[in-house]
CSV table of C-alpha atoms in Angstrom, one decimal:
chain,number,residue,atom,x,y,z
A,245,MET,CA,7.9,23.4,-5.6
A,246,GLU,CA,11.7,22.8,-6.5
A,247,LEU,CA,11.3,19.6,-8.5
A,248,PHE,CA,14.8,18.5,-8.8
A,249,LYS,CA,15.5,19.7,-5.4
A,250,ASP,CA,12.7,17.2,-4.0
A,251,MET,CA,13.9,14.6,-6.5
A,252,GLU,CA,17.4,14.9,-5.2
A,253,PHE,CA,16.4,14.9,-1.3
A,254,HIS,CA,14.9,11.6,-1.5
A,255,ASP,CA,17.0,10.3,-4.5
A,256,TYR,CA,14.1,9.8,-7.2
A,257,GLU,CA,15.5,8.3,-10.2
A,258,GLN,CA,13.0,9.7,-13.0
A,259,VAL,CA,9.5,11.8,-13.5
A,260,VAL,CA,7.9,11.7,-16.9
A,261,VAL,CA,5.2,14.0,-17.7
A,262,CYS,CA,2.7,13.0,-20.1
A,263,GLN,CA,0.1,15.3,-21.9
A,264,ASP,CA,-2.4,14.2,-24.9
A,265,LYS,CA,-4.1,17.1,-26.2
A,266,LEU,CA,-7.1,15.4,-27.7
A,267,SER,CA,-8.0,13.1,-24.9
A,268,GLY,CA,-7.4,15.7,-22.1
A,269,LEU,CA,-4.4,13.5,-20.7
A,270,LYS,CA,-2.3,15.1,-18.0
A,271,ALA,CA,-0.4,12.5,-16.2
A,272,ILE,CA,2.8,12.4,-14.0
A,273,ILE,CA,4.9,9.1,-13.6
A,274,ALA,CA,7.3,9.1,-10.8
A,275,ILE,CA,9.9,6.3,-10.6
A,276,HIS,CA,11.6,6.4,-7.1
A,277,ASP,CA,13.8,3.6,-7.1
A,278,THR,CA,14.6,0.4,-9.5
A,279,THR,CA,17.4,-1.3,-7.5
A,280,LEU,CA,15.2,-4.5,-6.9
A,281,GLY,CA,13.6,-4.5,-10.0
A,282,PRO,CA,11.1,-2.6,-12.3
A,283,ALA,CA,9.0,0.1,-10.5
A,284,LEU,CA,5.3,-1.3,-10.1
A,285,GLY,CA,2.7,1.4,-8.5
A,286,GLY,CA,-0.9,2.1,-9.4
A,287,THR,CA,-2.4,4.8,-11.3
A,288,ARG,CA,-4.3,7.3,-9.2
A,289,MET,CA,-6.9,9.8,-10.9
A,290,TRP,CA,-7.8,12.8,-8.9
A,291,MET,CA,-8.9,16.6,-9.0
A,292,TYR,CA,-5.8,18.3,-7.7
A,293,ASP,CA,-5.8,22.0,-6.7
A,294,THR,CA,-2.5,22.7,-8.4
A,295,GLU,CA,-0.1,21.2,-10.6
A,296,ALA,CA,2.3,21.4,-7.7
A,297,ASP,CA,0.0,19.2,-5.6
A,298,ALA,CA,0.0,16.5,-8.2
A,299,PHE,CA,3.6,16.4,-8.8
A,300,GLU,CA,4.3,16.2,-4.7
A,301,ASP,CA,1.6,13.2,-4.5
A,302,ALA,CA,3.2,11.3,-7.4
A,303,LEU,CA,6.7,11.7,-5.8
A,304,ARG,CA,5.2,10.6,-2.2
A,305,LEU,CA,3.5,7.8,-3.4
A,306,ALA,CA,6.4,6.3,-5.5
A,307,ARG,CA,8.4,6.5,-2.7
A,308,GLY,CA,6.0,4.8,-0.4
A,309,MET,CA,5.7,1.9,-3.2
A,310,THR,CA,9.6,1.4,-3.0
A,311,TYR,CA,9.3,0.9,0.7
A,312,LYS,CA,6.1,-1.5,0.1
A,313,ASN,CA,7.6,-3.5,-2.5
A,314,ALA,CA,10.9,-3.9,-0.4
A,315,ALA,CA,9.3,-4.7,2.8
A,316,ALA,CA,7.1,-7.3,1.1
A,317,GLY,CA,10.2,-9.0,-0.4
A,318,LEU,CA,9.2,-8.4,-4.0
A,319,ASN,CA,11.8,-7.9,-6.7
A,320,LEU,CA,10.3,-4.8,-7.7
A,321,GLY,CA,11.1,-1.2,-7.2
A,322,GLY,CA,8.7,1.8,-6.4
A,323,GLY,CA,6.8,4.1,-8.9
A,324,LYS,CA,3.2,5.6,-8.9
A,325,THR,CA,1.3,7.7,-11.6
A,326,VAL,CA,-1.3,10.5,-10.9
A,327,ILE,CA,-3.5,11.6,-13.7
A,328,ILE,CA,-5.0,15.0,-13.1
A,329,GLY,CA,-9.0,15.1,-13.6
A,330,ASP,CA,-12.2,14.1,-12.2
A,331,PRO,CA,-12.6,10.3,-12.4
A,332,ARG,CA,-16.4,10.8,-12.6
A,333,LYS,CA,-16.3,12.8,-15.7
A,334,ASP,CA,-13.1,13.1,-17.4
A,335,LYS,CA,-12.3,9.6,-18.4
A,336,ASN,CA,-12.3,8.5,-22.1
A,337,GLU,CA,-10.8,5.5,-24.2
A,338,GLU,CA,-8.4,7.8,-25.7
A,339,MET,CA,-7.0,9.0,-22.6
A,340,PHE,CA,-6.1,5.5,-21.1
A,341,ARG,CA,-4.7,4.2,-24.8
A,342,ALA,CA,-2.6,7.3,-25.1
A,343,PHE,CA,-1.3,6.9,-21.4
A,344,GLY,CA,-0.6,3.1,-22.3
A,345,ARG,CA,1.6,4.2,-25.0
A,346,TYR,CA,3.5,6.3,-22.6
A,347,ILE,CA,4.1,3.3,-20.3
A,348,GLN,CA,5.0,1.3,-23.2
A,349,GLY,CA,7.8,3.8,-24.0
A,350,LEU,CA,9.4,3.3,-20.8
A,351,ASN,CA,10.1,-0.2,-21.9
A,352,GLY,CA,9.5,-2.1,-18.7
A,353,ARG,CA,11.2,0.3,-16.0
A,354,TYR,CA,7.4,1.2,-14.8
A,355,ILE,CA,4.5,-1.2,-14.4
A,356,THR,CA,1.1,0.1,-13.4
A,357,ALA,CA,-2.2,-1.2,-11.7
A,358,GLU,CA,-5.5,0.4,-10.5
A,359,ASP,CA,-5.4,2.7,-7.6
A,360,VAL,CA,-7.9,5.5,-6.2
A,361,GLY,CA,-10.2,6.8,-9.2
A,362,THR,CA,-9.1,4.1,-11.7
A,363,THR,CA,-10.8,0.9,-12.2
A,364,VAL,CA,-10.1,-2.8,-13.7
A,365,GLN,CA,-11.7,-1.6,-16.9
A,366,ASP,CA,-9.4,1.5,-17.1
A,367,MET,CA,-6.3,-1.0,-17.0
A,368,ASP,CA,-8.0,-3.2,-19.6
A,369,ILE,CA,-7.9,-0.2,-21.9
A,370,ILE,CA,-4.2,0.6,-21.4
A,371,HIS,CA,-3.5,-3.4,-21.9
A,372,ASP,CA,-4.3,-2.5,-25.4
A,373,GLU,CA,-1.2,-0.5,-25.5
A,374,THR,CA,1.1,-2.2,-23.2
A,375,ASP,CA,1.9,-5.4,-21.2
A,376,TYR,CA,3.2,-3.3,-18.5
A,377,VAL,CA,0.1,-3.1,-16.5
A,378,THR,CA,-1.4,-5.5,-13.7
A,379,GLY,CA,-4.7,-5.8,-12.1
A,380,ILE,CA,-6.5,-6.3,-15.7
A,381,SER,CA,-9.5,-8.4,-16.1
A,382,PRO,CA,-9.6,-12.2,-15.4
A,383,ALA,CA,-10.2,-13.0,-18.8
A,384,PHE,CA,-6.6,-11.7,-19.6
A,385,GLY,CA,-5.1,-14.0,-17.1
A,386,SER,CA,-5.2,-11.3,-14.1
A,387,SER,CA,-6.1,-11.8,-10.5
A,388,GLY,CA,-9.5,-9.9,-10.4
A,389,ASN,CA,-10.7,-8.0,-7.4
A,390,PRO,CA,-7.7,-7.6,-4.9
A,391,SER,CA,-9.7,-6.7,-1.8
A,392,PRO,CA,-10.2,-10.3,-0.5
A,393,VAL,CA,-6.6,-11.0,-0.7
A,394,THR,CA,-5.4,-7.8,0.7
A,395,ALA,CA,-7.8,-8.5,3.6
A,396,TYR,CA,-6.2,-11.9,4.2
A,397,GLY,CA,-2.8,-10.1,4.4
A,398,VAL,CA,-4.1,-7.7,7.0
A,399,TYR,CA,-5.7,-10.7,9.1
A,400,VAL,CA,-2.4,-12.4,9.2
A,401,GLY,CA,-0.4,-9.6,10.1
A,402,MET,CA,-2.9,-8.8,12.7
A,403,LYS,CA,-2.3,-12.2,14.0
A,404,ALA,CA,1.5,-11.6,14.3
A,405,THR,CA,0.9,-8.1,15.9
A,406,ALA,CA,-1.4,-10.0,18.6
A,407,LYS,CA,1.3,-12.5,19.2
A,408,GLU,CA,3.9,-9.6,20.0
A,409,ALA,CA,1.3,-7.9,22.3
A,410,PHE,CA,-0.7,-10.7,24.0
A,411,GLY,CA,1.8,-13.9,23.6
A,412,THR,CA,-0.5,-15.8,21.6
A,413,ASP,CA,-2.0,-15.2,17.8
A,414,ASP,CA,-5.1,-16.8,18.9
A,415,LEU,CA,-7.8,-14.1,18.1
A,416,ALA,CA,-10.8,-16.2,19.5
A,417,GLY,CA,-12.4,-14.0,22.2
A,418,LYS,CA,-10.5,-10.9,21.0
A,419,THR,CA,-12.6,-7.5,20.6
A,420,VAL,CA,-11.6,-5.9,17.5
A,421,ALA,CA,-12.8,-2.5,16.5
A,422,VAL,CA,-13.0,-2.0,12.8
A,423,GLN,CA,-13.0,1.5,11.4
A,424,GLY,CA,-14.6,1.3,8.1
A,425,VAL,CA,-16.3,-1.5,6.6
A,426,GLY,CA,-15.4,-1.4,3.0
A,427,ASN,CA,-14.5,-4.1,0.5
A,428,VAL,CA,-11.2,-4.9,2.3
A,429,SER,CA,-12.5,-4.6,5.7
A,430,TYR,CA,-15.6,-6.6,5.2
A,431,ASN,CA,-13.5,-9.5,4.2
A,432,LEU,CA,-11.3,-8.9,7.1
A,433,CYS,CA,-14.4,-9.2,9.3
A,434,ARG,CA,-15.3,-12.2,7.8
A,435,HIS,CA,-11.9,-14.0,9.0
A,436,LEU,CA,-12.2,-12.4,12.3
A,437,HIS,CA,-15.5,-13.8,12.8
A,438,GLU,CA,-14.7,-17.2,11.6
A,439,GLU,CA,-11.8,-17.2,14.2
A,440,GLY,CA,-14.4,-16.2,17.0
A,441,ALA,CA,-13.3,-12.7,17.5
A,442,ASN,CA,-16.0,-9.9,18.6
A,443,LEU,CA,-16.3,-7.2,16.4
A,444,ILE,CA,-17.2,-3.6,16.8
A,445,VAL,CA,-17.8,-1.6,13.7
A,446,THR,CA,-18.2,1.9,12.2
A,447,ASP,CA,-18.7,3.4,8.6
A,448,ILE,CA,-19.9,6.7,7.1
A,449,HIS,CA,-22.2,4.3,5.2
A,450,LYS,CA,-25.1,2.8,7.1
A,451,GLU,CA,-25.7,-0.1,4.8
A,452,SER,CA,-22.2,-1.4,5.4
A,453,VAL,CA,-22.5,-1.2,9.1
A,454,GLU,CA,-25.8,-3.1,8.9
A,455,ARG,CA,-24.3,-5.7,6.6
A,456,ALA,CA,-21.5,-6.5,9.2
A,457,VAL,CA,-24.0,-6.5,11.9
A,458,ASN,CA,-26.3,-8.9,10.0
A,459,ASP,CA,-23.5,-11.0,8.9
A,460,PHE,CA,-21.1,-11.3,11.7
A,461,GLY,CA,-23.0,-10.3,14.7
A,462,ALA,CA,-21.0,-7.1,15.0
A,463,LYS,CA,-21.7,-4.3,17.4
A,464,ALA,CA,-22.4,-0.8,15.6
A,465,VAL,CA,-21.3,2.2,17.1
A,466,ASP,CA,-20.9,5.9,16.0
A,467,VAL,CA,-18.1,7.1,13.8
A,468,ASN,CA,-16.9,9.3,16.5
A,469,ASP,CA,-17.0,6.8,19.2
A,470,ILE,CA,-14.8,4.0,17.7
A,471,TYR,CA,-11.5,5.2,19.0
A,472,GLY,CA,-12.5,4.9,22.7
A,473,VAL,CA,-14.4,1.8,22.6
A,474,ASP,CA,-13.2,-0.9,25.1
A,475,CYS,CA,-11.2,-3.3,22.6
A,476,ASP,CA,-8.0,-5.6,22.7
A,477,ILE,CA,-7.3,-4.5,18.8
A,478,PHE,CA,-8.2,-1.3,16.6
A,479,ALA,CA,-8.1,-1.6,12.8
A,480,PRO,CA,-8.2,1.5,11.2
A,481,CYS,CA,-9.4,0.5,7.7
A,482,ALA,CA,-10.9,3.8,6.1
A,483,LEU,CA,-9.0,7.2,6.5
A,484,GLY,CA,-5.3,7.9,6.4
A,485,ALA,CA,-3.7,10.5,9.4
A,486,ILE,CA,-6.2,8.6,11.8
A,487,ILE,CA,-3.5,8.1,14.7
A,488,ASN,CA,-3.4,11.6,15.9
A,489,ASP,CA,-3.4,14.1,18.7
A,490,GLN,CA,-7.2,13.7,19.1
A,491,THR,CA,-7.5,10.2,18.8
A,492,ILE,CA,-4.5,8.7,20.6
A,493,PRO,CA,-5.8,10.0,24.1
A,494,GLN,CA,-8.9,8.0,23.4
A,495,LEU,CA,-7.3,4.7,22.6
A,496,LYS,CA,-8.0,1.7,24.9
A,497,ALA,CA,-6.7,-1.0,22.4
A,498,LYS,CA,-3.1,-2.8,22.7
A,499,VAL,CA,-2.7,-3.2,19.2
A,500,ILE,CA,-3.2,-1.2,16.1
A,501,ALA,CA,-3.3,-3.0,12.7
A,502,GLY,CA,-5.4,-2.0,10.0
A,503,ALA,CA,-5.8,-1.7,6.2
A,504,ALA,CA,-5.7,1.8,5.9
A,505,ASN,CA,-2.9,3.6,4.4
A,506,ASN,CA,-0.7,6.6,6.1
A,507,GLN,CA,-2.2,6.0,9.5
A,508,LEU,CA,0.0,8.1,11.3
A,509,LYS,CA,-0.6,12.0,10.7
A,510,GLU,CA,2.8,12.7,11.8
A,511,GLU,CA,6.0,10.6,12.7
A,512,ARG,CA,5.7,11.6,16.2
A,513,HIS,CA,2.4,10.0,16.8
A,514,GLY,CA,4.1,6.8,15.9
A,515,ASN,CA,6.4,7.6,18.9
A,516,LEU,CA,3.6,8.5,21.0
A,517,ILE,CA,1.9,5.0,20.7
A,518,HIS,CA,5.1,3.2,21.0
A,519,GLU,CA,5.9,5.2,24.4
A,520,MET,CA,2.1,3.8,25.5
A,521,GLY,CA,3.0,0.3,24.8
A,522,ILE,CA,0.9,-0.1,21.7
A,523,ALA,CA,2.1,-2.8,19.3
A,524,TYR,CA,1.5,-1.0,15.9
A,525,ALA,CA,1.7,-2.7,12.6
A,526,PRO,CA,3.0,-0.2,10.1
A,527,ASP,CA,0.4,0.2,7.4
A,528,TYR,CA,2.5,-0.5,4.3
A,529,VAL,CA,3.9,-3.8,5.9
A,530,ILE,CA,0.4,-5.3,6.7
A,531,ASN,CA,-1.7,-4.0,3.8
A,532,ALA,CA,0.8,-5.6,1.1
A,533,GLY,CA,-1.4,-8.2,0.1
A,534,GLY,CA,-2.9,-6.3,-3.0
A,535,VAL,CA,0.6,-5.6,-4.6
A,536,ILE,CA,2.0,-9.0,-3.7
A,537,ASN,CA,-1.1,-10.3,-5.4
A,538,VAL,CA,-0.8,-8.5,-8.6
A,539,ALA,CA,2.8,-8.6,-8.6
A,540,ASP,CA,2.4,-12.3,-9.2
A,541,GLU,CA,0.8,-11.6,-12.6
A,542,LEU,CA,4.1,-10.9,-13.8
A,543,ASN,CA,5.2,-14.4,-13.6
A,544,GLY,CA,1.6,-15.8,-15.2
A,545,TYR,CA,-0.9,-15.7,-12.3
A,546,ASN,CA,-1.3,-18.6,-9.9
A,547,ARG,CA,-3.7,-17.8,-6.9
A,548,ASP,CA,-2.1,-20.7,-4.7
A,549,ARG,CA,1.2,-19.2,-5.2
A,550,ALA,CA,0.0,-15.8,-4.5
A,551,MET,CA,-1.7,-16.5,-1.5
A,552,LYS,CA,1.2,-18.4,0.0
A,553,LYS,CA,3.4,-15.1,-0.5
A,554,VAL,CA,0.6,-13.1,1.3
A,555,GLU,CA,0.9,-15.6,4.1
A,556,GLY,CA,4.6,-14.3,4.5
A,557,ILE,CA,3.2,-10.9,5.8
A,558,TYR,CA,2.9,-12.7,9.2
A,559,ASP,CA,6.8,-13.0,9.2
A,560,ASN,CA,7.3,-9.5,7.7
A,561,VAL,CA,5.4,-8.1,10.6
A,562,ALA,CA,7.2,-10.2,13.2
A,563,LYS,CA,10.3,-9.1,11.5
A,564,VAL,CA,9.4,-5.7,12.2
A,565,PHE,CA,9.1,-6.2,15.8
A,566,GLU,CA,12.4,-7.8,15.9
A,567,ILE,CA,14.2,-4.9,14.3
A,568,ALA,CA,12.5,-2.5,16.7
A,569,LYS,CA,13.6,-4.4,19.6
A,570,ARG,CA,17.0,-4.7,18.0
A,571,ASP,CA,17.9,-1.3,17.3
A,572,HIS,CA,15.2,0.2,20.2
A,573,LEU,CA,13.1,1.7,17.6
A,574,PRO,CA,9.1,2.4,17.2
A,575,THR,CA,8.0,0.1,14.6
A,576,TYR,CA,7.3,2.6,12.0
A,577,LYS,CA,11.0,3.3,11.8
A,578,ALA,CA,11.8,-0.1,11.9
A,579,ALA,CA,9.6,-1.0,8.9
A,580,ASP,CA,11.5,1.7,7.0
A,581,ARG,CA,14.7,0.4,8.3
A,582,MET,CA,13.6,-3.4,7.1
A,583,ALA,CA,12.9,-1.9,3.8
A,584,GLU,CA,16.1,0.2,3.4
A,585,GLU,CA,18.3,-2.8,4.5
A,586,ARG,CA,17.2,-4.9,1.7
A,587,ILE,CA,17.7,-2.4,-0.7
A,588,GLU,CA,21.0,-1.5,0.3
A,589,ARG,CA,22.3,-5.3,0.4
A,590,MET,CA,21.0,-5.5,-3.3
A,591,ARG,CA,22.8,-2.2,-4.3
A,592,ARG,CA,26.2,-3.7,-2.7
A,593,SER,CA,25.5,-7.0,-4.4
A,594,ARG,CA,25.3,-5.1,-7.6
A,595,ARG,CA,28.0,-3.0,-7.4
A,596,GLN,CA,30.6,-5.9,-6.5
A,597,PHE,CA,29.1,-7.7,-9.7
A,598,LEU,CA,30.3,-4.5,-11.9
A,599,GLN,CA,33.5,-4.3,-10.1
A,600,ASN,CA,34.1,-8.0,-11.2
A,601,GLY,CA,33.7,-6.9,-14.6
A,602,HIS,CA,30.1,-8.2,-15.3
A,603,SER,CA,27.4,-6.6,-16.8
A,604,ILE,CA,23.6,-6.3,-15.7
A,605,ILE,CA,20.8,-6.7,-18.6
A,606,SER,CA,17.3,-5.8,-17.2
A,607,ARG,CA,14.6,-8.0,-18.1
A,608,ARG,CA,11.0,-8.4,-17.3
């Protein structure tokens, strides 16, 4: 890959390469945009085939966080870290302490959190070296497990999408097909069950399916059959790239709204479901509850305040549909436009401020 060319194309601000020979740390911190504030994004630990793959993933994920944070209305920019290694066997205290020192050296430009392959316990070790970390243990004033909050955000976003498709956000009597019944989607199923929705579920783990069947009276189907079931709403809550050439012809739902990241395999698939008249809630808008929740820790965590902000996902999803209709766009493009417009407004405001002879002092 051509690093500077890739950075310039999407206007990345900074990439920091970190290594610590003693602990085996090999990390890449990518900071995409800090127009709205310090970059916030989690630390992913993964076995990459090549170093180029790791760089590419860090850049892609950092840019995604810029859009997610902007669309969520947070005063935060986008960044991400990838640590190259096997999270099952390569972790050690020295690695995360060393990584914490690198974060501290950025002096607040980047704030991390847990992600794929990292845990609350890892964040606690990072916290020994820096305050620029969220998602730490509740004993340190953190918010704890983010899954229930993420699920609630998906739930209210689903209601907003249902209102667009059906004229009402009442989900009682609606049939929702949920793909994947992990920590987030189990809590989503609970909200849907309490409102009176009918659930169809699938998961590669039999015990997860059985729990949803027993607790919520859900109907279980095979993992390959979930796309074609008769339902009102399809909720992808497992794999990415799940809206693709193979699955789209099977869909009978009028709404797609779920917790999974990167649901569209390609942008053209967003165009296809738009042409089919399916109301699609862009994933990074509807699943932003987790980042909204951990962002509240930066002000001293208050759960009631955080949940109030998460409820705003309803209005954010509704705004995406407004922009889509205003500009004649599929919703995945409308979500990008919503984020970009907010960032550009702040850029113009800052330029005007500087032109008037003022200075900007960053603060956390």
